[in-house]
């Protein structure tokens, strides 16, 4: 019996051909394909007035977003403790500290009433993350930021392709970050994008991602280099490479198939596991959300036994995530009441959801969960 992994990218002939084509051209670093990938992302999210900048990882995009937001030493950034470690490390990377906010029990996204209580004089930004197969309240995020004079960084690593009030994610937030790491809805092998609004931020990002070199982007996007340029500020080696951008372009070309498969699998999971005693299913709006991960909440006392049962059935499961405030590194960080986070962290379990998942795998997962709870 093959083991069903939690995540699996959809890699076909297109990706293989794209890699070989790029290797044959021989310009592997940042160049033409990166420009093409940025243009494709911008057109996909429907934001002609915004700028998508491709970088090496989602973490790099978050780090650069905090620099653009002017967040620095002694500053604070509000974000859920129930979060990816990349967000928390990005905050530390600019010398700031996270302030841990609880999440809503239904969406598992940031609770703005809690955030309101935690805003302090050093608060500069809020990182609002969409989780799993749902979206945060982005209207509330914009109001909250306006009221307190904060920048909003929208971590949309889980929600690429989703829409909120008819608008594609990436087209409405102050700044939006995507990750295209190996397991995300679509992958660039490793990659990230930051979407910003102003020309000034775009120019700054171009330098920040290229170790501060003021290389004209239009030259680089012809697979050429300018050998003379100025260096005006801090920079990192965070650019995206052509090879990775080509994989991303091939993936974008099959987005429709990926979206319908992910939605269909979630619909089947909900149908098969709804009503199973002991299982709490996520709230999913399959009209608007493109699900990235599918999770269950089960009684704390049965989670480990369920994981073991699934493992014996050849089904891998994940835990997304252990909350940030549990880690040694973040013990001293300021926080609000985290009772929802504490509870859900002990109950949550990620089931396999692939970019296109085999029907036999979907059936095996659903029946193994049912057999655990129903003893059949
Ligand atoms: C994957 C992920 C990140 C980090 O992206 P990388 O590309 O892996 O650096 C950040 N936030 C969330 C919610 C993620 O899922």
Tab-separated table of C-alpha atoms and ligand atoms in Angstrom:
chain	number	residue	atom	x	y	z
A	1	UNK	CA	0.000	0.000	0.000
A	2	UNK	CA	1.449	3.361	-1.018
A	3	UNK	CA	1.651	6.048	1.641
A	4	UNK	CA	-0.489	9.093	0.922
A	5	UNK	CA	1.542	12.223	1.682
A	6	UNK	CA	-0.029	15.328	3.230
A	7	UNK	CA	0.970	17.474	0.255
A	8	UNK	CA	1.913	16.610	-3.311
A	9	UNK	CA	2.617	19.031	-6.148
A	10	UNK	CA	1.228	18.401	-9.623
A	11	UNK	CA	4.315	18.030	-11.792
A	12	UNK	CA	3.755	17.014	-15.383
A	13	UNK	CA	5.339	17.272	-18.800
A	14	UNK	CA	4.934	21.104	-18.849
A	15	UNK	CA	7.189	21.582	-15.827
A	16	UNK	CA	9.769	19.136	-17.144
A	17	UNK	CA	9.807	20.852	-20.548
A	18	UNK	CA	10.025	24.310	-18.953
A	19	UNK	CA	13.061	23.273	-16.901
A	20	UNK	CA	14.851	21.752	-19.886
A	21	UNK	CA	14.123	24.814	-22.027
A	22	UNK	CA	15.574	27.076	-19.356
A	23	UNK	CA	18.658	24.901	-18.900
A	24	UNK	CA	19.201	24.983	-22.651
A	25	UNK	CA	19.017	28.777	-22.718
A	26	UNK	CA	21.546	28.754	-19.894
A	27	UNK	CA	20.515	32.007	-18.171
A	28	UNK	CA	19.549	30.475	-14.850
A	29	UNK	CA	19.446	33.457	-12.540
A	30	UNK	CA	17.065	36.390	-12.600
A	31	UNK	CA	15.961	37.329	-16.078
A	32	UNK	CA	13.217	37.133	-18.645
A	33	UNK	CA	11.201	34.338	-17.029
A	34	UNK	CA	11.025	36.223	-13.730
A	35	UNK	CA	9.550	39.245	-15.526
A	36	UNK	CA	7.077	36.976	-17.295
A	37	UNK	CA	6.093	35.290	-14.031
A	38	UNK	CA	5.466	38.639	-12.323
A	39	UNK	CA	3.326	39.820	-15.250
A	40	UNK	CA	1.366	36.541	-15.175
A	41	UNK	CA	0.740	36.799	-11.425
A	42	UNK	CA	-0.384	40.406	-11.732
A	43	UNK	CA	-2.782	39.536	-14.501
A	44	UNK	CA	-4.058	36.446	-12.634
A	45	UNK	CA	-4.900	38.427	-9.502
A	46	UNK	CA	-6.424	41.195	-11.621
A	47	UNK	CA	-4.429	44.080	-10.218
A	48	UNK	CA	-3.101	46.169	-13.119
A	49	UNK	CA	-2.532	49.100	-10.765
A	50	UNK	CA	-0.298	47.073	-8.431
A	51	UNK	CA	3.165	45.615	-8.684
A	52	UNK	CA	4.064	41.972	-8.126
A	53	UNK	CA	7.703	41.385	-7.242
A	54	UNK	CA	9.064	37.840	-7.347
A	55	UNK	CA	11.498	36.741	-4.666
A	56	UNK	CA	13.183	33.562	-3.494
A	57	UNK	CA	10.713	32.490	-0.786
A	58	UNK	CA	7.584	33.565	1.015
A	59	UNK	CA	9.753	34.267	4.018
A	60	UNK	CA	11.854	36.689	1.960
A	61	UNK	CA	8.661	38.438	0.808
A	62	UNK	CA	7.570	38.844	4.439
A	63	UNK	CA	10.972	40.128	5.511
A	64	UNK	CA	10.983	42.724	2.722
A	65	UNK	CA	7.390	43.746	3.462
A	66	UNK	CA	8.345	44.594	7.018
A	67	UNK	CA	11.314	46.655	5.810
A	68	UNK	CA	9.013	48.555	3.427
A	69	UNK	CA	6.601	49.109	6.297
A	70	UNK	CA	9.431	50.770	8.207
A	71	UNK	CA	9.292	48.231	11.025
A	72	UNK	CA	12.537	48.186	12.987
A	73	UNK	CA	14.170	47.612	16.364
A	74	UNK	CA	11.895	48.062	19.380
A	75	UNK	CA	8.792	47.987	17.188
A	76	UNK	CA	5.959	45.532	17.554
A	77	UNK	CA	3.964	43.626	14.953
A	78	UNK	CA	0.574	42.143	15.787
A	79	UNK	CA	-0.008	38.667	14.416
A	80	UNK	CA	-1.628	35.413	15.466
A	81	UNK	CA	0.437	33.021	17.551
A	82	UNK	CA	-1.252	30.383	15.396
A	83	UNK	CA	1.057	31.137	12.507
A	84	UNK	CA	3.829	29.935	10.254
A	85	UNK	CA	7.263	30.285	11.800
A	86	UNK	CA	8.383	32.242	8.704
A	87	UNK	CA	6.197	35.175	9.733
A	88	UNK	CA	7.579	35.234	13.257
A	89	UNK	CA	11.198	34.958	12.105
A	90	UNK	CA	10.657	37.767	9.581
A	91	UNK	CA	9.537	40.017	12.437
A	92	UNK	CA	12.672	39.155	14.411
A	93	UNK	CA	14.805	39.688	11.301
A	94	UNK	CA	13.980	43.405	11.288
A	95	UNK	CA	14.689	43.635	15.018
A	96	UNK	CA	11.044	43.882	16.026
A	97	UNK	CA	8.972	41.563	18.201
A	98	UNK	CA	5.697	39.790	17.520
A	99	UNK	CA	2.713	40.443	19.754
A	100	UNK	CA	0.561	37.349	19.830
A	101	UNK	CA	-3.128	37.721	19.067
A	102	UNK	CA	-5.776	35.027	19.389
A	103	UNK	CA	-7.802	33.758	16.435
A	104	UNK	CA	-11.508	33.239	15.822
A	105	UNK	CA	-12.732	29.786	16.718
A	106	UNK	CA	-14.496	29.367	13.357
A	107	UNK	CA	-12.079	30.855	10.774
A	108	UNK	CA	-8.831	30.344	12.732
A	109	UNK	CA	-7.838	33.813	11.492
A	110	UNK	CA	-6.901	36.859	13.573
A	111	UNK	CA	-9.467	38.185	16.042
A	112	UNK	CA	-9.500	41.978	15.627
A	113	UNK	CA	-11.247	42.587	18.937
A	114	UNK	CA	-8.285	40.954	20.625
A	115	UNK	CA	-5.908	42.869	18.364
A	116	UNK	CA	-7.598	46.116	19.440
A	117	UNK	CA	-6.727	45.399	23.058
A	118	UNK	CA	-3.094	44.764	22.201
A	119	UNK	CA	-2.194	47.783	20.060
A	120	UNK	CA	0.533	49.754	21.784
A	121	UNK	CA	2.650	52.835	21.109
A	122	UNK	CA	5.311	50.733	19.339
A	123	UNK	CA	2.896	48.813	17.110
A	124	UNK	CA	3.732	49.465	13.452
A	125	UNK	CA	2.043	46.726	11.476
A	126	UNK	CA	-0.290	43.770	11.568
A	127	UNK	CA	0.259	40.518	9.669
A	128	UNK	CA	-3.127	39.105	8.721
A	129	UNK	CA	-3.051	35.527	7.537
A	130	UNK	CA	-5.621	33.445	5.686
A	131	UNK	CA	-5.680	29.934	7.088
A	132	UNK	CA	-6.183	26.578	5.416
A	133	UNK	CA	-9.330	26.843	3.380
A	134	UNK	CA	-10.740	30.151	4.597
A	135	UNK	CA	-10.090	33.853	4.595
A	136	UNK	CA	-9.596	36.445	7.304
A	137	UNK	CA	-11.935	39.430	7.498
A	138	UNK	CA	-10.043	41.801	5.215
A	139	UNK	CA	-12.588	44.625	5.496
A	140	UNK	CA	-12.023	44.576	9.216
A	141	UNK	CA	-8.251	44.459	8.638
A	142	UNK	CA	-8.358	47.639	6.551
A	143	UNK	CA	-10.554	49.462	9.102
A	144	UNK	CA	-8.387	48.327	11.979
A	145	UNK	CA	-5.194	49.498	10.257
A	146	UNK	CA	-6.704	52.849	9.360
A	147	UNK	CA	-7.956	53.422	12.878
A	148	UNK	CA	-4.539	52.735	14.406
A	149	UNK	CA	-2.302	54.020	11.603
A	150	UNK	CA	-0.748	50.624	10.876
A	151	UNK	CA	0.466	48.898	7.731
A	152	UNK	CA	-1.258	45.625	6.823
A	153	UNK	CA	0.760	42.704	5.520
A	154	UNK	CA	-1.573	40.091	4.115
A	155	UNK	CA	-0.016	36.627	4.320
A	156	UNK	CA	-1.846	34.910	1.484
A	157	UNK	CA	0.360	31.814	1.324
A	158	UNK	CA	-2.774	29.683	1.841
A	159	UNK	CA	-5.187	31.644	-0.311
A	160	UNK	CA	-3.620	32.094	-3.736
A	161	UNK	CA	-6.485	32.170	-6.250
A	162	UNK	CA	-9.217	32.850	-3.673
A	163	UNK	CA	-11.606	35.776	-3.915
A	164	UNK	CA	-12.903	38.089	-1.199
A	165	UNK	CA	-16.056	40.084	-2.026
A	166	UNK	CA	-15.495	39.371	-5.688
A	167	UNK	CA	-11.880	40.490	-5.737
A	168	UNK	CA	-8.928	38.162	-6.122
A	169	UNK	CA	-6.612	37.904	-3.139
A	170	UNK	CA	-3.615	40.129	-3.858
A	171	UNK	CA	-5.676	42.902	-5.439
A	172	UNK	CA	-7.036	44.687	-2.372
A	173	UNK	CA	-4.695	44.577	0.640
A	174	UNK	CA	-2.070	47.151	1.571
A	175	UNK	CA	0.655	44.577	0.834
A	176	UNK	CA	0.125	40.908	-0.052
A	177	UNK	CA	2.594	38.066	0.199
A	178	UNK	CA	2.384	34.724	-1.602
A	179	UNK	CA	4.510	31.627	-1.173
A	180	UNK	CA	5.165	29.146	-3.959
A	181	UNK	CA	7.234	26.735	-1.894
A	182	UNK	CA	7.244	23.001	-2.712
A	183	UNK	CA	3.931	22.222	-1.034
A	184	UNK	CA	1.759	25.231	-1.758
A	185	UNK	CA	-1.301	25.328	-4.069
A	186	UNK	CA	1.107	26.011	-6.927
A	187	UNK	CA	4.881	25.818	-6.641
A	188	UNK	CA	7.988	27.472	-8.108
A	189	UNK	CA	10.106	24.808	-6.296
A	190	UNK	CA	10.772	27.695	-3.913
A	191	UNK	CA	9.532	31.190	-4.464
A	192	UNK	CA	7.479	34.064	-3.205
A	193	UNK	CA	5.800	37.219	-4.412
A	194	UNK	CA	5.144	40.514	-2.705
A	195	UNK	CA	2.409	42.716	-4.168
A	196	UNK	CA	2.743	46.432	-3.454
A	197	UNK	CA	0.888	49.553	-4.513
A	198	UNK	CA	3.388	52.315	-5.179
A	199	UNK	CA	6.133	52.830	-7.745
A	200	UNK	CA	8.405	53.956	-4.918
A	201	UNK	CA	7.955	50.647	-3.098
A	202	UNK	CA	8.459	48.756	-6.338
A	203	UNK	CA	11.810	50.458	-6.960
A	204	UNK	CA	12.891	49.857	-3.395
A	205	UNK	CA	11.961	46.179	-3.638
A	206	UNK	CA	13.984	45.752	-6.820
A	207	UNK	CA	17.086	46.922	-4.965
A	208	UNK	CA	16.309	45.096	-1.734
A	209	UNK	CA	16.020	41.726	-3.458
A	210	UNK	CA	19.247	42.163	-5.446
A	211	UNK	CA	21.731	42.849	-2.634
A	212	UNK	CA	21.119	46.559	-3.044
A	213	UNK	CA	22.213	46.745	-6.671
A	214	UNK	CA	20.319	49.333	-8.670
A	215	UNK	CA	20.279	47.204	-11.824
A	216	UNK	CA	17.603	48.361	-14.244
A	217	UNK	CA	14.908	45.716	-14.278
A	218	UNK	CA	14.174	46.130	-18.000
A	219	UNK	CA	17.764	45.123	-18.782
A	220	UNK	CA	17.681	42.130	-16.445
A	221	UNK	CA	14.380	40.995	-17.928
A	222	UNK	CA	16.116	40.613	-21.296
A	223	UNK	CA	18.553	38.133	-19.776
A	224	UNK	CA	21.247	40.804	-19.660
A	225	UNK	CA	23.107	42.698	-16.976
A	226	UNK	CA	24.169	46.258	-16.503
A	227	UNK	CA	27.771	46.182	-15.303
A	228	UNK	CA	27.661	49.623	-13.770
A	229	UNK	CA	25.076	50.625	-11.203
A	230	UNK	CA	24.773	52.342	-7.873
A	231	UNK	CA	24.212	50.760	-4.461
A	232	UNK	CA	22.062	53.027	-2.310
A	233	UNK	CA	20.910	50.874	0.547
A	234	UNK	CA	20.630	47.572	2.334
A	235	UNK	CA	19.928	44.524	0.241
A	236	UNK	CA	19.567	40.769	0.320
A	237	UNK	CA	20.083	37.970	-2.172
A	238	UNK	CA	16.368	37.343	-2.407
A	239	UNK	CA	15.613	37.444	-6.145
A	240	UNK	CA	13.780	34.650	-7.931
A	241	UNK	CA	15.673	32.558	-10.510
A	242	UNK	CA	14.518	31.944	-14.104
A	243	UNK	CA	14.332	28.189	-13.614
A	244	UNK	CA	11.955	28.617	-10.694
A	245	UNK	CA	9.873	31.230	-12.507
A	246	UNK	CA	9.405	28.840	-15.449
A	247	UNK	CA	8.095	26.134	-13.123
A	248	UNK	CA	5.710	28.728	-11.671
A	249	UNK	CA	4.488	29.733	-15.141
A	250	UNK	CA	3.814	26.110	-16.037
A	251	UNK	CA	1.896	25.704	-12.762
A	252	UNK	CA	-0.162	28.865	-13.346
A	253	UNK	CA	-1.197	27.417	-16.698
A	254	UNK	CA	-2.981	24.558	-14.926
A	255	UNK	CA	-4.515	26.620	-12.131
A	256	UNK	CA	-8.087	25.874	-13.291
A	257	UNK	CA	-7.570	22.136	-12.952
A	258	UNK	CA	-5.872	22.543	-9.576
A	259	UNK	CA	-8.646	24.766	-8.231
A	260	UNK	CA	-11.446	22.473	-9.300
A	261	UNK	CA	-9.692	19.391	-7.971
A	262	UNK	CA	-8.949	20.956	-4.593
A	263	UNK	CA	-12.517	22.177	-4.250
A	264	UNK	CA	-13.921	18.840	-5.308
A	265	UNK	CA	-11.809	16.905	-2.786
A	266	UNK	CA	-12.854	19.237	0.037
A	267	UNK	CA	-16.491	18.839	-0.990
A	268	UNK	CA	-16.071	15.052	-0.833
A	269	UNK	CA	-14.331	15.210	2.540
A	270	UNK	CA	-17.124	17.353	3.958
A	271	UNK	CA	-19.739	14.994	2.585
A	272	UNK	CA	-17.977	11.889	3.889
A	273	UNK	CA	-17.020	13.187	7.325
A	274	UNK	CA	-19.866	15.565	8.090
A	275	UNK	CA	-21.890	14.147	10.921
A	276	UNK	CA	-19.137	11.840	12.149
A	277	UNK	CA	-19.269	12.220	15.918
A	278	UNK	CA	-16.076	13.674	17.289
A	279	UNK	CA	-15.071	15.414	14.053
A	280	UNK	CA	-15.347	19.150	13.644
A	281	UNK	CA	-14.969	20.207	10.022
A	282	UNK	CA	-13.619	23.541	8.826
A	283	UNK	CA	-15.937	26.236	7.546
A	284	UNK	CA	-15.293	26.356	3.824
A	285	UNK	CA	-16.717	28.708	1.288
A	286	UNK	CA	-16.005	26.700	-1.834
A	287	UNK	CA	-17.386	29.409	-4.094
A	288	UNK	CA	-14.637	31.826	-3.117
A	289	UNK	CA	-11.837	29.953	-1.433
A	290	UNK	CA	-9.200	27.878	-3.151
A	291	UNK	CA	-8.396	25.454	-0.324
A	292	UNK	CA	-4.723	24.952	0.451
A	293	UNK	CA	-4.970	22.595	3.384
A	294	UNK	CA	-7.856	20.628	4.826
A	295	UNK	CA	-7.944	20.167	8.560
A	296	UNK	CA	-10.101	18.494	11.149
A	297	UNK	CA	-10.553	19.353	14.757
A	298	UNK	CA	-10.967	16.336	16.987
A	299	UNK	CA	-11.056	15.965	20.767
A	300	UNK	CA	-7.574	16.491	22.188
A	301	UNK	CA	-7.610	13.032	23.756
A	302	UNK	CA	-8.137	11.289	20.414
A	303	UNK	CA	-5.839	13.239	18.123
A	304	UNK	CA	-2.706	11.176	18.594
A	305	UNK	CA	-4.636	7.923	18.334
A	306	UNK	CA	-6.275	9.143	15.116
A	307	UNK	CA	-2.875	10.093	13.684
A	308	UNK	CA	-1.585	6.625	14.519
A	309	UNK	CA	-4.676	4.958	13.037
A	310	UNK	CA	-4.209	6.915	9.801
A	311	UNK	CA	-0.500	6.143	9.755
A	312	UNK	CA	-1.288	2.433	9.969
A	313	UNK	CA	-3.610	2.914	7.003
A	314	UNK	CA	-0.756	4.481	5.033
A	315	UNK	CA	-1.990	8.038	5.430
A	316	UNK	CA	0.341	10.814	6.450
A	317	UNK	CA	-1.075	13.724	8.474
A	318	UNK	CA	0.315	17.073	9.548
A	319	UNK	CA	0.002	19.570	12.383
A	320	UNK	CA	-0.276	23.173	11.235
A	321	UNK	CA	0.788	24.539	13.558
A	322	UNK	CA	2.245	24.489	17.017
A	323	UNK	CA	1.557	28.059	18.160
A	324	UNK	CA	4.462	30.508	18.200
A	325	UNK	CA	4.152	31.327	21.882
A	326	UNK	CA	4.980	27.696	22.750
A	327	UNK	CA	8.500	28.015	21.302
A	328	UNK	CA	11.481	28.932	23.479
A	329	UNK	CA	12.390	31.819	21.181
A	330	UNK	CA	9.092	33.610	21.686
A	331	UNK	CA	8.465	32.892	25.370
A	332	UNK	CA	8.916	36.521	26.401
A	333	UNK	CA	6.721	38.085	23.706
A	334	UNK	CA	3.729	40.158	24.701
A	335	UNK	CA	0.404	38.413	24.128
A	336	UNK	CA	-3.293	38.615	24.773
A	337	UNK	CA	-5.636	35.896	25.879
A	338	UNK	CA	-4.794	32.898	23.672
A	339	UNK	CA	-7.432	30.456	24.840
A	340	UNK	CA	-8.806	29.683	21.355
A	341	UNK	CA	-5.270	29.113	20.092
A	342	UNK	CA	-4.393	26.818	23.015
A	343	UNK	CA	-7.497	24.733	22.469
A	344	UNK	CA	-7.300	24.410	18.702
A	345	UNK	CA	-3.587	23.620	18.715
A	346	UNK	CA	-4.360	20.454	20.656
A	347	UNK	CA	-7.238	19.476	18.356
A	348	UNK	CA	-6.068	20.305	14.851
A	349	UNK	CA	-4.952	17.755	12.289
A	350	UNK	CA	-4.114	18.295	8.607
A	351	UNK	CA	-5.371	15.635	6.199
A	352	UNK	CA	-3.858	14.999	2.760
A	353	UNK	CA	-4.933	17.459	0.087
A	354	UNK	CA	-2.997	17.508	-3.167
A	355	UNK	CA	-3.024	19.800	-6.147
A	356	UNK	CA	-4.755	16.990	-7.990
A	357	UNK	CA	-5.583	14.084	-5.748
A	358	UNK	CA	-6.263	10.542	-6.883
A	359	UNK	CA	-9.841	9.448	-6.190
A	360	UNK	CA	-8.611	6.244	-4.529
A	361	UNK	CA	-6.599	8.393	-2.112
A	362	UNK	CA	-9.565	10.620	-1.307
A	363	UNK	CA	-11.680	7.563	-0.589
A	364	UNK	CA	-9.010	5.948	1.553
A	365	UNK	CA	-8.585	9.058	3.710
A	366	UNK	CA	-12.319	9.572	4.177
A	367	UNK	CA	-13.021	5.969	5.091
A	368	UNK	CA	-10.043	5.736	7.449
A	369	UNK	CA	-11.264	8.785	9.390
A	370	UNK	CA	-14.762	7.336	9.566
A	371	UNK	CA	-13.550	3.920	10.627
A	372	UNK	CA	-11.595	5.460	13.492
A	373	UNK	CA	-14.619	7.249	14.921
A	374	UNK	CA	-17.292	4.760	13.984
A	375	UNK	CA	-15.298	1.631	14.672
A	376	UNK	CA	-16.188	0.104	11.304
B	1	LIG	C1	4.534	28.576	3.512
B	1	LIG	C2	4.118	29.717	4.346
B	1	LIG	C3	4.988	30.794	4.603
B	1	LIG	C4	6.426	30.808	4.191
B	1	LIG	O1	6.632	30.705	2.842
B	1	LIG	P1	8.010	30.039	2.308
B	1	LIG	O2	7.889	30.225	0.832
B	1	LIG	O3	7.988	28.613	2.713
B	1	LIG	O4	9.116	30.803	2.896
B	1	LIG	C5	4.497	31.855	5.332
B	1	LIG	N1	3.235	31.880	5.800
B	1	LIG	C6	2.392	30.851	5.594
B	1	LIG	C7	1.011	30.944	6.127
B	1	LIG	C8	2.814	29.737	4.880
B	1	LIG	O5	1.980	28.707	4.714
